[in-house]
JSON list of C-alpha atoms in Angstrom, two decimals:
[
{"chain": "A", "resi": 1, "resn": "UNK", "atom": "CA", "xyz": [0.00, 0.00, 0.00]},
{"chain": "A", "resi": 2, "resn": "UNK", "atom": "CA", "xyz": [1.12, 3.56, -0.84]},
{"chain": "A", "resi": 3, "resn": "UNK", "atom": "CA", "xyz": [0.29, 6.66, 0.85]},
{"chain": "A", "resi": 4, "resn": "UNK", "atom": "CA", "xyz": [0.03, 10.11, -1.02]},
{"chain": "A", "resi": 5, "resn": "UNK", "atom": "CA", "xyz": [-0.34, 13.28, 0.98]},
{"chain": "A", "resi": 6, "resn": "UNK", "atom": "CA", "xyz": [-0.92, 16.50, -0.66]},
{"chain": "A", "resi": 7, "resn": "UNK", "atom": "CA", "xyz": [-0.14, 19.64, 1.89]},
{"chain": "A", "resi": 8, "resn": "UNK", "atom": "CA", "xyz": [-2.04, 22.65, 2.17]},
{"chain": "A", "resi": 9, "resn": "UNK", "atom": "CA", "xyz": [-4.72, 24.52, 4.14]},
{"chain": "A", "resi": 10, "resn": "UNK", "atom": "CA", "xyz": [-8.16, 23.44, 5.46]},
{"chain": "A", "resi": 11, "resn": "UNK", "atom": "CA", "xyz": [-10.78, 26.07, 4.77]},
{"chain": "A", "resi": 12, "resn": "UNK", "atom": "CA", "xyz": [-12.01, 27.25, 1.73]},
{"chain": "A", "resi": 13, "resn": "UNK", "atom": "CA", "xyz": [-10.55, 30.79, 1.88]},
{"chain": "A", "resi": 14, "resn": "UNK", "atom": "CA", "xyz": [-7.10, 28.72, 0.98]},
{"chain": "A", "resi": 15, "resn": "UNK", "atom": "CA", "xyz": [-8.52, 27.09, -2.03]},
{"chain": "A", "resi": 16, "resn": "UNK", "atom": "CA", "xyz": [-6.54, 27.88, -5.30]},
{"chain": "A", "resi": 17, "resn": "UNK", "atom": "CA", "xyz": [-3.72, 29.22, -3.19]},
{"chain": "A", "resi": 18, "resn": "UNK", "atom": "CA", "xyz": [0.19, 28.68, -3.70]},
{"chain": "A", "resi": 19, "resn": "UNK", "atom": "CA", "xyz": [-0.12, 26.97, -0.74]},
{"chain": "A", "resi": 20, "resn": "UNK", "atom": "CA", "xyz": [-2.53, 24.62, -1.14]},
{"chain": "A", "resi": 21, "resn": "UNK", "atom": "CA", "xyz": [-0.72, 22.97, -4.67]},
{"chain": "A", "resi": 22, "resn": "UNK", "atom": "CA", "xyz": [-0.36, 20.01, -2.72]},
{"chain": "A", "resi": 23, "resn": "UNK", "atom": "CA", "xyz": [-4.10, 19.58, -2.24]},
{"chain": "A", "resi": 24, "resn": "UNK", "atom": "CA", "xyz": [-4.61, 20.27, -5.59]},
{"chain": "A", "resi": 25, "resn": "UNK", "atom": "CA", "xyz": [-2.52, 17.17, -7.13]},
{"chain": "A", "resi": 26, "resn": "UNK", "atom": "CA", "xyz": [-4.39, 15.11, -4.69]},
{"chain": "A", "resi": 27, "resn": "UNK", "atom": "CA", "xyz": [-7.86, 15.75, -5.79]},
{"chain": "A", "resi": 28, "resn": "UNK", "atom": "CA", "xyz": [-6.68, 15.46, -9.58]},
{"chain": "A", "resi": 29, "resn": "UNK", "atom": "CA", "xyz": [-4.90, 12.15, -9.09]},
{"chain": "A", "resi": 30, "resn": "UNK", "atom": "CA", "xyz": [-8.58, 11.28, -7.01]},
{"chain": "A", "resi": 31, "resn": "UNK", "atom": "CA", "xyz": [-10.62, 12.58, -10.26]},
{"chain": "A", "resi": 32, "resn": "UNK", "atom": "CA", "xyz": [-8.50, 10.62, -12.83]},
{"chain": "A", "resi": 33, "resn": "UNK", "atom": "CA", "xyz": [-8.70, 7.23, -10.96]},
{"chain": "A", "resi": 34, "resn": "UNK", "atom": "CA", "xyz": [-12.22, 7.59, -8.86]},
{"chain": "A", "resi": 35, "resn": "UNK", "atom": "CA", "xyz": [-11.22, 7.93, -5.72]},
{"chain": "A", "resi": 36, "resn": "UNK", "atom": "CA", "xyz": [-13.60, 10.04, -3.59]},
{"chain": "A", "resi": 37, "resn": "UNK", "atom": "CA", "xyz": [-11.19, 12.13, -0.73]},
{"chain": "A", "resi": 38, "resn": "UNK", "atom": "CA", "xyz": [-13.88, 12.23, 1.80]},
{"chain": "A", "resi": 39, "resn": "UNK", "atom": "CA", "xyz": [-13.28, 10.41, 4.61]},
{"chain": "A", "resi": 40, "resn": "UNK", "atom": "CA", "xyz": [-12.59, 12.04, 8.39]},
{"chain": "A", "resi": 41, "resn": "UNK", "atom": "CA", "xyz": [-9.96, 10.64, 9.88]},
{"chain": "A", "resi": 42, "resn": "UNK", "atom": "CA", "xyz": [-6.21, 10.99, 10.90]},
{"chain": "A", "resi": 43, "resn": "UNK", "atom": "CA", "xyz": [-6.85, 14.41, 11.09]},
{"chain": "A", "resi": 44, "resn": "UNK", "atom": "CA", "xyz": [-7.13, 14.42, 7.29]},
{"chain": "A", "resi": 45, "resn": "UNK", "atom": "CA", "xyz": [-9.48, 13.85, 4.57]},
{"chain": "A", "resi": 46, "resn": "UNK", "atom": "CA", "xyz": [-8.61, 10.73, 3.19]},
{"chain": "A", "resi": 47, "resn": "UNK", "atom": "CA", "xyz": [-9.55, 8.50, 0.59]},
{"chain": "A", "resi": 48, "resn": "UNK", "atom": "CA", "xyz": [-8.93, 5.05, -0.62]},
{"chain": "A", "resi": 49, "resn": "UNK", "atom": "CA", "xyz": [-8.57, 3.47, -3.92]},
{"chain": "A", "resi": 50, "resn": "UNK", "atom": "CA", "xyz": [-6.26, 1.69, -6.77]},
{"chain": "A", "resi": 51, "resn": "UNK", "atom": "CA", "xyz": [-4.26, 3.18, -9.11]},
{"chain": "A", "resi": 52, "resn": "UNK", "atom": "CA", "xyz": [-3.11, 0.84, -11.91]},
{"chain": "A", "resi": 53, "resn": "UNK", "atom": "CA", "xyz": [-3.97, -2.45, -9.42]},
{"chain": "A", "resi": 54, "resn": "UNK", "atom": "CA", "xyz": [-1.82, -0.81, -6.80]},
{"chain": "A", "resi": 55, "resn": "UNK", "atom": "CA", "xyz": [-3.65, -0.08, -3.42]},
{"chain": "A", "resi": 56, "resn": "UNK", "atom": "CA", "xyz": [-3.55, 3.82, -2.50]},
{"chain": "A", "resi": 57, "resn": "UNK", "atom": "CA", "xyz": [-4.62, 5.92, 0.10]},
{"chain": "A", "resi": 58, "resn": "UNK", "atom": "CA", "xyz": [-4.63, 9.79, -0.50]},
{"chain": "A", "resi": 59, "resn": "UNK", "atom": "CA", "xyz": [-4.87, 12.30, 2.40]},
{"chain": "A", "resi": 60, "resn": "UNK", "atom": "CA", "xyz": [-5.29, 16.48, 2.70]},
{"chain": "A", "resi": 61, "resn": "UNK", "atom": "CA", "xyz": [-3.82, 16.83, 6.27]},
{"chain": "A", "resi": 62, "resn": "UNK", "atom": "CA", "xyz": [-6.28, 19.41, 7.81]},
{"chain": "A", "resi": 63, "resn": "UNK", "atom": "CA", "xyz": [-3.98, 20.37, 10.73]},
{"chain": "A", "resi": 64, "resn": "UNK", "atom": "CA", "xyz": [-3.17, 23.78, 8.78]},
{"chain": "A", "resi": 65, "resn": "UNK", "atom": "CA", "xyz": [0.25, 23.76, 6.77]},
{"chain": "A", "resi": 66, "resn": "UNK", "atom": "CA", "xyz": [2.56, 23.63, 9.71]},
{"chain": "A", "resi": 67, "resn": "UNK", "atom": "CA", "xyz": [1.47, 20.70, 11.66]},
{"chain": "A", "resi": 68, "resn": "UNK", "atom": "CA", "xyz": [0.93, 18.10, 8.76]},
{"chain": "A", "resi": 69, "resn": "UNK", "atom": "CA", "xyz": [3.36, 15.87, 10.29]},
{"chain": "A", "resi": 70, "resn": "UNK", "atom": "CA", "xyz": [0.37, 14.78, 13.16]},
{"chain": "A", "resi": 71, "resn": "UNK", "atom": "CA", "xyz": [-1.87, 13.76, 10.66]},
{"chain": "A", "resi": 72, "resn": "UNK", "atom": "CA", "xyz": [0.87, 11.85, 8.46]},
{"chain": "A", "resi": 73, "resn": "UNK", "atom": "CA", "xyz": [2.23, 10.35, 10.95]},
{"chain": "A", "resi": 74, "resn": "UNK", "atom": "CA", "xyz": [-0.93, 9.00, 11.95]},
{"chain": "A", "resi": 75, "resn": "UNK", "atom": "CA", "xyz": [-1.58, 7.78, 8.61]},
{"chain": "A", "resi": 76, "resn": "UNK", "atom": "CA", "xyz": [1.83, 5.92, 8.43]},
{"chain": "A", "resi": 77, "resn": "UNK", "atom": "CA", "xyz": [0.94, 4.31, 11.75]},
{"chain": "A", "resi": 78, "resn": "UNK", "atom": "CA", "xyz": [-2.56, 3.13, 10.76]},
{"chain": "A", "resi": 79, "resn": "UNK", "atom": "CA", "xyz": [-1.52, 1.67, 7.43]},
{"chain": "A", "resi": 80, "resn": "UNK", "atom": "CA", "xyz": [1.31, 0.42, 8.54]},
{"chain": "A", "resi": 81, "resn": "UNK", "atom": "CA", "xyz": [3.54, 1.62, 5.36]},
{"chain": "A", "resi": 82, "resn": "UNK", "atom": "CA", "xyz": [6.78, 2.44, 5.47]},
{"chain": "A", "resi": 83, "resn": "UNK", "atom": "CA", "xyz": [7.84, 6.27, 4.68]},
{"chain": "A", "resi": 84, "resn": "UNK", "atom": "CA", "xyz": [10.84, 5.38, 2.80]},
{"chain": "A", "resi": 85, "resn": "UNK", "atom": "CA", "xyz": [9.29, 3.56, 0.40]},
{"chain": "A", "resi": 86, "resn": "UNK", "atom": "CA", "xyz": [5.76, 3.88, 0.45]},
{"chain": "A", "resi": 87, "resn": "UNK", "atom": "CA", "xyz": [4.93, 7.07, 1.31]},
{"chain": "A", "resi": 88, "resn": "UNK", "atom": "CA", "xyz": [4.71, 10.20, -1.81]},
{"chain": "A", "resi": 89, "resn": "UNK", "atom": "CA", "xyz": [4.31, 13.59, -0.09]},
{"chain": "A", "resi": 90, "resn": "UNK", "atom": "CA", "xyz": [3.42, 16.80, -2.94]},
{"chain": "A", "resi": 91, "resn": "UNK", "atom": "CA", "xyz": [4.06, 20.28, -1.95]},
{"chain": "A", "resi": 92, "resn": "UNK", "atom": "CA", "xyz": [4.89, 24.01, -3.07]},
{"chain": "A", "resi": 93, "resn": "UNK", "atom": "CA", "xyz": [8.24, 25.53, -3.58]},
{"chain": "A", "resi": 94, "resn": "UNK", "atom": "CA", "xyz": [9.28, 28.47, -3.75]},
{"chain": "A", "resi": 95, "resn": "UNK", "atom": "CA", "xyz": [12.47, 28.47, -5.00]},
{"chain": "A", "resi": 96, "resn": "UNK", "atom": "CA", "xyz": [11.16, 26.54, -8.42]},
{"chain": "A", "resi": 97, "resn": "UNK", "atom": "CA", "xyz": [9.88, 28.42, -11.58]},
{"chain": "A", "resi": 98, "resn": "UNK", "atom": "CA", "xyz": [5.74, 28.86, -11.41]},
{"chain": "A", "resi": 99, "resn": "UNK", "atom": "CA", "xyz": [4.68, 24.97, -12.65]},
{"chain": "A", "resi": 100, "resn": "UNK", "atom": "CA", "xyz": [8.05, 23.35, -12.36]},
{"chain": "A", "resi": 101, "resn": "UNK", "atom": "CA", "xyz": [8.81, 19.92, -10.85]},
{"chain": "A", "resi": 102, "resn": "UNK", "atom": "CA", "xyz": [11.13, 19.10, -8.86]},
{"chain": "A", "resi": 103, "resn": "UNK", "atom": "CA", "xyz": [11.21, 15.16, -7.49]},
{"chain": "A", "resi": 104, "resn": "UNK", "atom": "CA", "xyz": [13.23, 13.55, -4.28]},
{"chain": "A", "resi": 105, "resn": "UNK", "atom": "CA", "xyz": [13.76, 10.20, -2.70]},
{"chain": "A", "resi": 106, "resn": "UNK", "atom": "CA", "xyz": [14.67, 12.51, 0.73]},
{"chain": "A", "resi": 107, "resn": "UNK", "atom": "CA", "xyz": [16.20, 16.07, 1.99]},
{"chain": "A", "resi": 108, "resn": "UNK", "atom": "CA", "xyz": [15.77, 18.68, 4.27]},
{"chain": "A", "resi": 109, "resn": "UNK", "atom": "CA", "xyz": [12.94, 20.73, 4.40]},
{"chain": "A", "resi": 110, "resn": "UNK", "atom": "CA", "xyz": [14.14, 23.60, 2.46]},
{"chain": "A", "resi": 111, "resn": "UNK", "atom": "CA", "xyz": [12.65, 25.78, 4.60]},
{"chain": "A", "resi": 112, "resn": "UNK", "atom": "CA", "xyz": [9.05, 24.86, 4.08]},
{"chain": "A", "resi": 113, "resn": "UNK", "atom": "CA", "xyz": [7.50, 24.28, 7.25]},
{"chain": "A", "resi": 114, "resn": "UNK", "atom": "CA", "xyz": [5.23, 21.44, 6.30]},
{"chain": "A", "resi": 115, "resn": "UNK", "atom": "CA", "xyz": [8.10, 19.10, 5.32]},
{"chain": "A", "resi": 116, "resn": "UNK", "atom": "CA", "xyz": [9.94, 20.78, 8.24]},
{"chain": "A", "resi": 117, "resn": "UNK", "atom": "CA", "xyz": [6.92, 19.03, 10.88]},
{"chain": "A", "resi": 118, "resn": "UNK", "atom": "CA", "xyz": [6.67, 15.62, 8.74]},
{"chain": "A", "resi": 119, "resn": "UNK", "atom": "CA", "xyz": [10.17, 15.24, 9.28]},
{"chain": "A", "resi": 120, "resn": "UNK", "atom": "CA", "xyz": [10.30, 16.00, 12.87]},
{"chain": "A", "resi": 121, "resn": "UNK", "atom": "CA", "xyz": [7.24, 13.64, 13.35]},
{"chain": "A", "resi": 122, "resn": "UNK", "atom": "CA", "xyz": [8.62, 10.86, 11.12]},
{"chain": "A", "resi": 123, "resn": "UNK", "atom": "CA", "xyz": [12.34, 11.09, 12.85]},
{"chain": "A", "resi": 124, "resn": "UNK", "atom": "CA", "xyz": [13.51, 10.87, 9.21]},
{"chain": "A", "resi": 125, "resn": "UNK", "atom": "CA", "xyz": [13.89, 12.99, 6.00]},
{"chain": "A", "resi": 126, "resn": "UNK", "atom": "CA", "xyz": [14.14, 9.71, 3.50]},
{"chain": "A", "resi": 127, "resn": "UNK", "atom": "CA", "xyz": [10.52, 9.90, 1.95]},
{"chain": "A", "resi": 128, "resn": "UNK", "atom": "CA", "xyz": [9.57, 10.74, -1.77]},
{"chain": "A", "resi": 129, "resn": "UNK", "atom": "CA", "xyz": [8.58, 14.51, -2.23]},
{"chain": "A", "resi": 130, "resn": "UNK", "atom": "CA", "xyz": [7.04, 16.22, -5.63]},
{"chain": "A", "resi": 131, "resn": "UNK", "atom": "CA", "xyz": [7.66, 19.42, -5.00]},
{"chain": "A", "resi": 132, "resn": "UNK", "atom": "CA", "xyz": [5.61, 22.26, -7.45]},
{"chain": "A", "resi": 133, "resn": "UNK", "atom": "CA", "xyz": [7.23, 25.36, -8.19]},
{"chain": "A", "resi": 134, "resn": "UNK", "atom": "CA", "xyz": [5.28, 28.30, -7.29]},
{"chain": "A", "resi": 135, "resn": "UNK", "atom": "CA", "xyz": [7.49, 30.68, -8.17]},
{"chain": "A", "resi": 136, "resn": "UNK", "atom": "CA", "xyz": [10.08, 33.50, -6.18]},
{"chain": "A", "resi": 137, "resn": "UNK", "atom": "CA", "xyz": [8.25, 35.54, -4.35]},
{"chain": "A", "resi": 138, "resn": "UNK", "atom": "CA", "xyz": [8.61, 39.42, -5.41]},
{"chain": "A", "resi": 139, "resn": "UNK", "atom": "CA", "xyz": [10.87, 41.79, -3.74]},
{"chain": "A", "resi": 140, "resn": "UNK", "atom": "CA", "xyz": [9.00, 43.80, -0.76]},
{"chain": "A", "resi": 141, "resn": "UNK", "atom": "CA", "xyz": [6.24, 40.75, -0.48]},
{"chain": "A", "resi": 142, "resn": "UNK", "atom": "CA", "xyz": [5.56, 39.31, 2.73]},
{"chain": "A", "resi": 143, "resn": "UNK", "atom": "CA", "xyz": [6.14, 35.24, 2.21]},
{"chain": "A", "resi": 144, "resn": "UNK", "atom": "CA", "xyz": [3.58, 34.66, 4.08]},
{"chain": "A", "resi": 145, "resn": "UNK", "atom": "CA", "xyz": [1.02, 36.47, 2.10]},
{"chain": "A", "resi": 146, "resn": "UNK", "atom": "CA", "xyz": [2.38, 34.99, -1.14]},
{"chain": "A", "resi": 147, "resn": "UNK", "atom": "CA", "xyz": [2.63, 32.05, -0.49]},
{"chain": "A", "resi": 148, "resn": "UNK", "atom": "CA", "xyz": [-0.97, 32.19, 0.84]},
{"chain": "A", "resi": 149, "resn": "UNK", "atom": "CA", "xyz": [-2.07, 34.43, -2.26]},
{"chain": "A", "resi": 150, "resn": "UNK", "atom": "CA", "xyz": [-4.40, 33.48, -5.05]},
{"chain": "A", "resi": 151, "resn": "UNK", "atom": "CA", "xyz": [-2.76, 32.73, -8.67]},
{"chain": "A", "resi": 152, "resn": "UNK", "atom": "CA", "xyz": [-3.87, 34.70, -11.14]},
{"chain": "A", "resi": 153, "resn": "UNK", "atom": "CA", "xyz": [-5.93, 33.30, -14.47]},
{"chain": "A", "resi": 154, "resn": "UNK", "atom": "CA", "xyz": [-2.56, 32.93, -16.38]},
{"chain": "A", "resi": 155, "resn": "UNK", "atom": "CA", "xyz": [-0.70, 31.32, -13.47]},
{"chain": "A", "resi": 156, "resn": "UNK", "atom": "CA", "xyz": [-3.63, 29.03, -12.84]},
{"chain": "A", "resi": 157, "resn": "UNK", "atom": "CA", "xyz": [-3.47, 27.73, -16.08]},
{"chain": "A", "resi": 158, "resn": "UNK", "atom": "CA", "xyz": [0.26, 26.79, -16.18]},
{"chain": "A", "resi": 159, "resn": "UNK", "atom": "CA", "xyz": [-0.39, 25.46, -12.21]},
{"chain": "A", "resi": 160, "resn": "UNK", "atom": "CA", "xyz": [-3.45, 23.02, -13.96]},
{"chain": "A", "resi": 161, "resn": "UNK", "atom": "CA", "xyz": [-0.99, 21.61, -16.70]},
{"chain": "A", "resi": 162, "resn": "UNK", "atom": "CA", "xyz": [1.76, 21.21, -14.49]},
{"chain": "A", "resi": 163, "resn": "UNK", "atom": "CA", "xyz": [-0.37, 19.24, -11.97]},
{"chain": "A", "resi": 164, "resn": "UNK", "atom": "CA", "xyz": [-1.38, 17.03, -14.48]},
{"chain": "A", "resi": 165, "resn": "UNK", "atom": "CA", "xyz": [2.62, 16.34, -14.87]},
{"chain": "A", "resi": 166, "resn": "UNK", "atom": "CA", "xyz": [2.86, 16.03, -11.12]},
{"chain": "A", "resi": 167, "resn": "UNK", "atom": "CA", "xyz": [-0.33, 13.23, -11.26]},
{"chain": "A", "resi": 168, "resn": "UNK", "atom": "CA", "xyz": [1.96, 11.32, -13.70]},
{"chain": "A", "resi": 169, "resn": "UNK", "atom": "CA", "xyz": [4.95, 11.91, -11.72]},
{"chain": "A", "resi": 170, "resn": "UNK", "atom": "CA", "xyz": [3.47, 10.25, -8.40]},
{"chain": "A", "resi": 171, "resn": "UNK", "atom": "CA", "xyz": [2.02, 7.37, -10.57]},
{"chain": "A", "resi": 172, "resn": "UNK", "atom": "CA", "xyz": [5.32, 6.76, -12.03]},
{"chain": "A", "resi": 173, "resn": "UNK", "atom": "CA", "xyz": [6.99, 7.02, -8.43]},
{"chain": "A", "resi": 174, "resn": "UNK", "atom": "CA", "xyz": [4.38, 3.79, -7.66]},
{"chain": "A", "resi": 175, "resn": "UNK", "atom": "CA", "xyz": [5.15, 1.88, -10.71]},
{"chain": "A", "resi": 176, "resn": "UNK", "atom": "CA", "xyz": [8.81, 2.37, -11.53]},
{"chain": "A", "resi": 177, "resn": "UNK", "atom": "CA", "xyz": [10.32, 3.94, -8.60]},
{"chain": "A", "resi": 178, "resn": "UNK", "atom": "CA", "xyz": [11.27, 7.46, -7.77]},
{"chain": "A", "resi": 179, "resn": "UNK", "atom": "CA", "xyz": [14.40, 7.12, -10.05]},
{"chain": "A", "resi": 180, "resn": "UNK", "atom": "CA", "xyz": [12.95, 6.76, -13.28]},
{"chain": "A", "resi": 181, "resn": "UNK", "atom": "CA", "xyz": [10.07, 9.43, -11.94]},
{"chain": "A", "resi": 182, "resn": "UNK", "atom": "CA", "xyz": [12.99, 11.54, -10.97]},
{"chain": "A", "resi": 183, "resn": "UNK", "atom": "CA", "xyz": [14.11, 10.94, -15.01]},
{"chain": "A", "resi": 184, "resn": "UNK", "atom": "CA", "xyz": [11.16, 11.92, -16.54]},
{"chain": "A", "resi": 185, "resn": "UNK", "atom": "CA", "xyz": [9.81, 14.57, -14.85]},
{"chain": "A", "resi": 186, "resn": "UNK", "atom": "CA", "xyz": [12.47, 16.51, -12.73]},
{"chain": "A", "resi": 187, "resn": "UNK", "atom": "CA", "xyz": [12.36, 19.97, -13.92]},
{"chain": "A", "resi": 188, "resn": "UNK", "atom": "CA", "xyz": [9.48, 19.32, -16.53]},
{"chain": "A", "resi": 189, "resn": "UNK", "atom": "CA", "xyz": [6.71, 22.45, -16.36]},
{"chain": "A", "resi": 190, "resn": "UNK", "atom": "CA", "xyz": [3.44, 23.45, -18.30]},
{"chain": "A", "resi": 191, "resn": "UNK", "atom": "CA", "xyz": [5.28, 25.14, -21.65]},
{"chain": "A", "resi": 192, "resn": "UNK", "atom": "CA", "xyz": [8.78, 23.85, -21.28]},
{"chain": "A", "resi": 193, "resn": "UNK", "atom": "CA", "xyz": [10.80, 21.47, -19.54]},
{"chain": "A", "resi": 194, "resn": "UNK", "atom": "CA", "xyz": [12.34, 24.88, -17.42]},
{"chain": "A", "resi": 195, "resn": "UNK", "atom": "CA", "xyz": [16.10, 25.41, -17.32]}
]
């Protein structure tokens, strides 16, 4: 069994946020394989499912952003998977062109305090990560309120094709492992395949 976890913000004043990418992957990768994200539990809204004949759960940690390591962690413990090698985890970055991937087997937070608590409530940094560039913010901006800031209708639309990489991404991290995932994808983005 595989766990994916998409990080964001509860509430729907977060919705189509920078922010909330993570949650977005998860409820396309739910759409394209018909898996309803509904459930209340684990402090998250989960869902379970196949993808390609493989067993999946998917989870939106509702904790806010900087706890989602309670709610993964008690997701890990329920199922029983391991988080080096069965556990995906999808997030924003900053420090990645608007739409780009970026894919790791493990590292340090980077600074982003969602990873930051996972890995603190794990005790490890070795799980897989698809992390979607969001883009720098701009000089004088808060990083706060960017990072929590809407996208605007051209941004949204490079953020839609790019998650649509990132669903492919995670499926290939199930199939084929994180390396060839890693291969295809790592620094792919909506228009290009970025620098």
């Amino acid at each position: 069994m595989y766990v994916i976890a998409g990080l964001g913000n509860p509430k729907r004043e977060y919705e189509n946020t920078r922010h909330n990418v993570g949650f977005d992957v998860i409820d396309a990768i739910a759409s394209k394989y018909g898996i309803r994200v509904i459930e209340r539990k684990h402090k998250a809204l989960v869902g379970r499912g196949y993808i390609d004949g493989m067993k999946v759960v998917l989870a939106k940690p509702q904790t806010f952003m900087n706890l989602s390591g309670e709610s993964i962690r008690e997701i890990i413990d329920y199922y029983k998977v391991d988080p080096q090698s069965e556990l995906v985890v999808v997030c924003d970055d900053i420090s990645l062109e608007l739409g780009q991937l970026r894919i790791r087997k493990k590292g340090s937070a980077g600074g982003h305090n969602g990873l930051k608590n996972i890995i603190a409530q794990l005790g490890t940094d070795g799980f897989a990560r698809i992390k979607m560039g969001v883009g720098n913010k701009p000089e004088g901006y808060d990083l706060a309120d960017y990072v929590l800031g809407h996208f605007t209708g051209a941004e949204r639309k490079i953020m839609d094709e790019s998650i649509g990489y990132a669903v492919d991404a995670a499926v290939t991290m199930l199939e084929k492992g994180p390396d060839e995932a890693m291969n295809r994808f790592n620094g792919k983005r909506a228009g290009g395949e970025g620098k």
